Amino acid sequence: MAVPKRKLSRSNTRHRRSAWKAEAPKLVKTVENGKTVYSLPHRARVVEDSQGTPLFLEYKGRKVADV
């Protein structure tokens, strides 16, 4: 594990930490069965039957995994 060679001042520590900011996730709008759905890009989506039971995962129109 790396060990610091010298103490980092409180000012520098807080300045470094203040650079970390949360950002809203980038969402993609798609239309499924007449409903507008927002989802994360490049993620598999869950295909459900008419009762809402999850069937499998789909990505780019192909089945990628069973649920």
C-alpha atoms as an extended CHARMM CRD file, in Angstrom:
* protein
*
        67  EXT
         1         1  MET       CA              0.0000000000        0.0000000000        0.0000000000  PROA      1               0.0000000000
         2         2  ALA       CA              1.2490000000        3.4910000000       -0.7880000000  PROA      2               0.0000000000
         3         3  VAL       CA              2.2190000000        5.6030000000        2.1830000000  PROA      3               0.0000000000
         4         4  PRO       CA              2.2490000000        9.4080000000        1.9060000000  PROA      4               0.0000000000
         5         5  LYS       CA              5.7090000000       10.9620000000        2.1360000000  PROA      5               0.0000000000
         6         6  ARG       CA              4.4520000000       14.0140000000        4.0390000000  PROA      6               0.0000000000
         7         7  LYS       CA              1.3190000000       15.3810000000        5.6560000000  PROA      7               0.0000000000
         8         8  LEU       CA             -1.2880000000       16.9520000000        3.4010000000  PROA      8               0.0000000000
         9         9  SER       CA             -2.6910000000       20.1670000000        4.8080000000  PROA      9               0.0000000000
        10        10  ARG       CA             -6.3600000000       20.4340000000        5.7390000000  PROA      10              0.0000000000
        11        11  SER       CA             -6.8460000000       23.1000000000        3.0660000000  PROA      11              0.0000000000
        12        12  ASN       CA             -5.4250000000       20.9090000000        0.3070000000  PROA      12              0.0000000000
        13        13  THR       CA             -7.3990000000       17.8930000000        1.5100000000  PROA      13              0.0000000000
        14        14  ARG       CA            -10.6790000000       19.7850000000        1.4460000000  PROA      14              0.0000000000
        15        15  HSD       CA             -9.8780000000       21.3930000000       -1.8900000000  PROA      15              0.0000000000
        16        16  ARG       CA             -9.2720000000       17.9640000000       -3.4100000000  PROA      16              0.0000000000
        17        17  ARG       CA            -12.4750000000       16.5300000000       -1.9230000000  PROA      17              0.0000000000
        18        18  SER       CA            -14.5660000000       19.4710000000       -3.1320000000  PROA      18              0.0000000000
        19        19  ALA       CA            -13.7630000000       18.5500000000       -6.7410000000  PROA      19              0.0000000000
        20        20  TRP       CA            -15.8360000000       15.3540000000       -6.4030000000  PROA      20              0.0000000000
        21        21  LYS       CA            -19.4170000000       16.1510000000       -7.3620000000  PROA      21              0.0000000000
        22        22  ALA       CA            -22.4170000000       13.9570000000       -7.9330000000  PROA      22              0.0000000000
        23        23  GLU       CA            -24.0330000000       14.1920000000      -11.3370000000  PROA      23              0.0000000000
        24        24  ALA       CA            -27.3930000000       13.0730000000      -12.6020000000  PROA      24              0.0000000000
        25        25  PRO       CA            -27.3410000000        9.8270000000      -14.6120000000  PROA      25              0.0000000000
        26        26  LYS       CA            -27.6350000000       10.1500000000      -18.3770000000  PROA      26              0.0000000000
        27        27  LEU       CA            -30.9890000000        8.6770000000      -19.3970000000  PROA      27              0.0000000000
        28        28  VAL       CA            -32.1790000000        7.5480000000      -22.8100000000  PROA      28              0.0000000000
        29        29  LYS       CA            -35.8230000000        7.9480000000      -23.7910000000  PROA      29              0.0000000000
        30        30  THR       CA            -37.3900000000        4.9540000000      -25.5690000000  PROA      30              0.0000000000
        31        31  VAL       CA            -40.9550000000        4.0780000000      -26.4710000000  PROA      31              0.0000000000
        32        32  GLU       CA            -42.1280000000        0.5730000000      -25.5400000000  PROA      32              0.0000000000
        33        33  ASN       CA            -45.6820000000       -0.5600000000      -26.2150000000  PROA      33              0.0000000000
        34        34  GLY       CA            -46.8230000000        3.0520000000      -26.5550000000  PROA      34              0.0000000000
        35        35  LYS       CA            -45.2620000000        4.0990000000      -23.2290000000  PROA      35              0.0000000000
        36        36  THR       CA            -42.2790000000        6.4110000000      -22.8690000000  PROA      36              0.0000000000
        37        37  VAL       CA            -39.5800000000        4.7660000000      -20.7500000000  PROA      37              0.0000000000
        38        38  TYR       CA            -36.3280000000        6.2950000000      -19.5060000000  PROA      38              0.0000000000
        39        39  SER       CA            -33.3850000000        3.9520000000      -18.9490000000  PROA      39              0.0000000000
        40        40  LEU       CA            -29.6030000000        3.9900000000      -18.6520000000  PROA      40              0.0000000000
        41        41  PRO       CA            -27.7420000000        3.6680000000      -21.9680000000  PROA      41              0.0000000000
        42        42  HSD       CA            -25.8720000000        0.4540000000      -22.8440000000  PROA      42              0.0000000000
        43        43  ARG       CA            -27.7870000000       -1.6160000000      -20.2750000000  PROA      43              0.0000000000
        44        44  ALA       CA            -29.8550000000       -4.7290000000      -20.8670000000  PROA      44              0.0000000000
        45        45  ARG       CA            -33.5700000000       -4.1970000000      -20.3070000000  PROA      45              0.0000000000
        46        46  VAL       CA            -35.9950000000       -6.5990000000      -18.6550000000  PROA      46              0.0000000000
        47        47  VAL       CA            -38.6900000000       -8.0110000000      -20.9390000000  PROA      47              0.0000000000
        48        48  GLU       CA            -41.9380000000       -8.6520000000      -19.0710000000  PROA      48              0.0000000000
        49        49  ASP       CA            -45.1540000000      -10.4480000000      -19.9760000000  PROA      49              0.0000000000
        50        50  SER       CA            -48.5960000000       -8.7910000000      -19.7820000000  PROA      50              0.0000000000
        51        51  GLN       CA            -48.8700000000       -9.4770000000      -16.0210000000  PROA      51              0.0000000000
        52        52  GLY       CA            -45.4990000000       -7.8220000000      -15.3310000000  PROA      52              0.0000000000
        53        53  THR       CA            -43.5550000000      -11.0110000000      -14.6600000000  PROA      53              0.0000000000
        54        54  PRO       CA            -39.9060000000      -10.6560000000      -15.7840000000  PROA      54              0.0000000000
        55        55  LEU       CA            -39.0510000000      -13.1330000000      -18.5470000000  PROA      55              0.0000000000
        56        56  PHE       CA            -35.5120000000      -12.3780000000      -19.7760000000  PROA      56              0.0000000000
        57        57  LEU       CA            -32.9480000000       -9.6430000000      -20.4120000000  PROA      57              0.0000000000
        58        58  GLU       CA            -32.6910000000       -8.1010000000      -23.8650000000  PROA      58              0.0000000000
        59        59  TYR       CA            -29.9310000000       -5.9650000000      -25.3730000000  PROA      59              0.0000000000
        60        60  LYS       CA            -30.0370000000       -4.5150000000      -28.8900000000  PROA      60              0.0000000000
        61        61  GLY       CA            -33.0210000000       -6.7180000000      -29.7430000000  PROA      61              0.0000000000
        62        62  ARG       CA            -31.3440000000       -9.9780000000      -28.6830000000  PROA      62              0.0000000000
        63        63  LYS       CA            -31.9440000000      -12.1600000000      -25.6450000000  PROA      63              0.0000000000
        64        64  VAL       CA            -28.8200000000      -12.0730000000      -23.4740000000  PROA      64              0.0000000000
        65        65  ALA       CA            -29.8390000000      -13.7500000000      -20.1890000000  PROA      65              0.0000000000
        66        66  ASP       CA            -32.6840000000      -15.4680000000      -18.3750000000  PROA      66              0.0000000000
        67        67  VAL       CA            -34.0940000000      -13.8520000000      -15.2590000000  PROA      67              0.0000000000
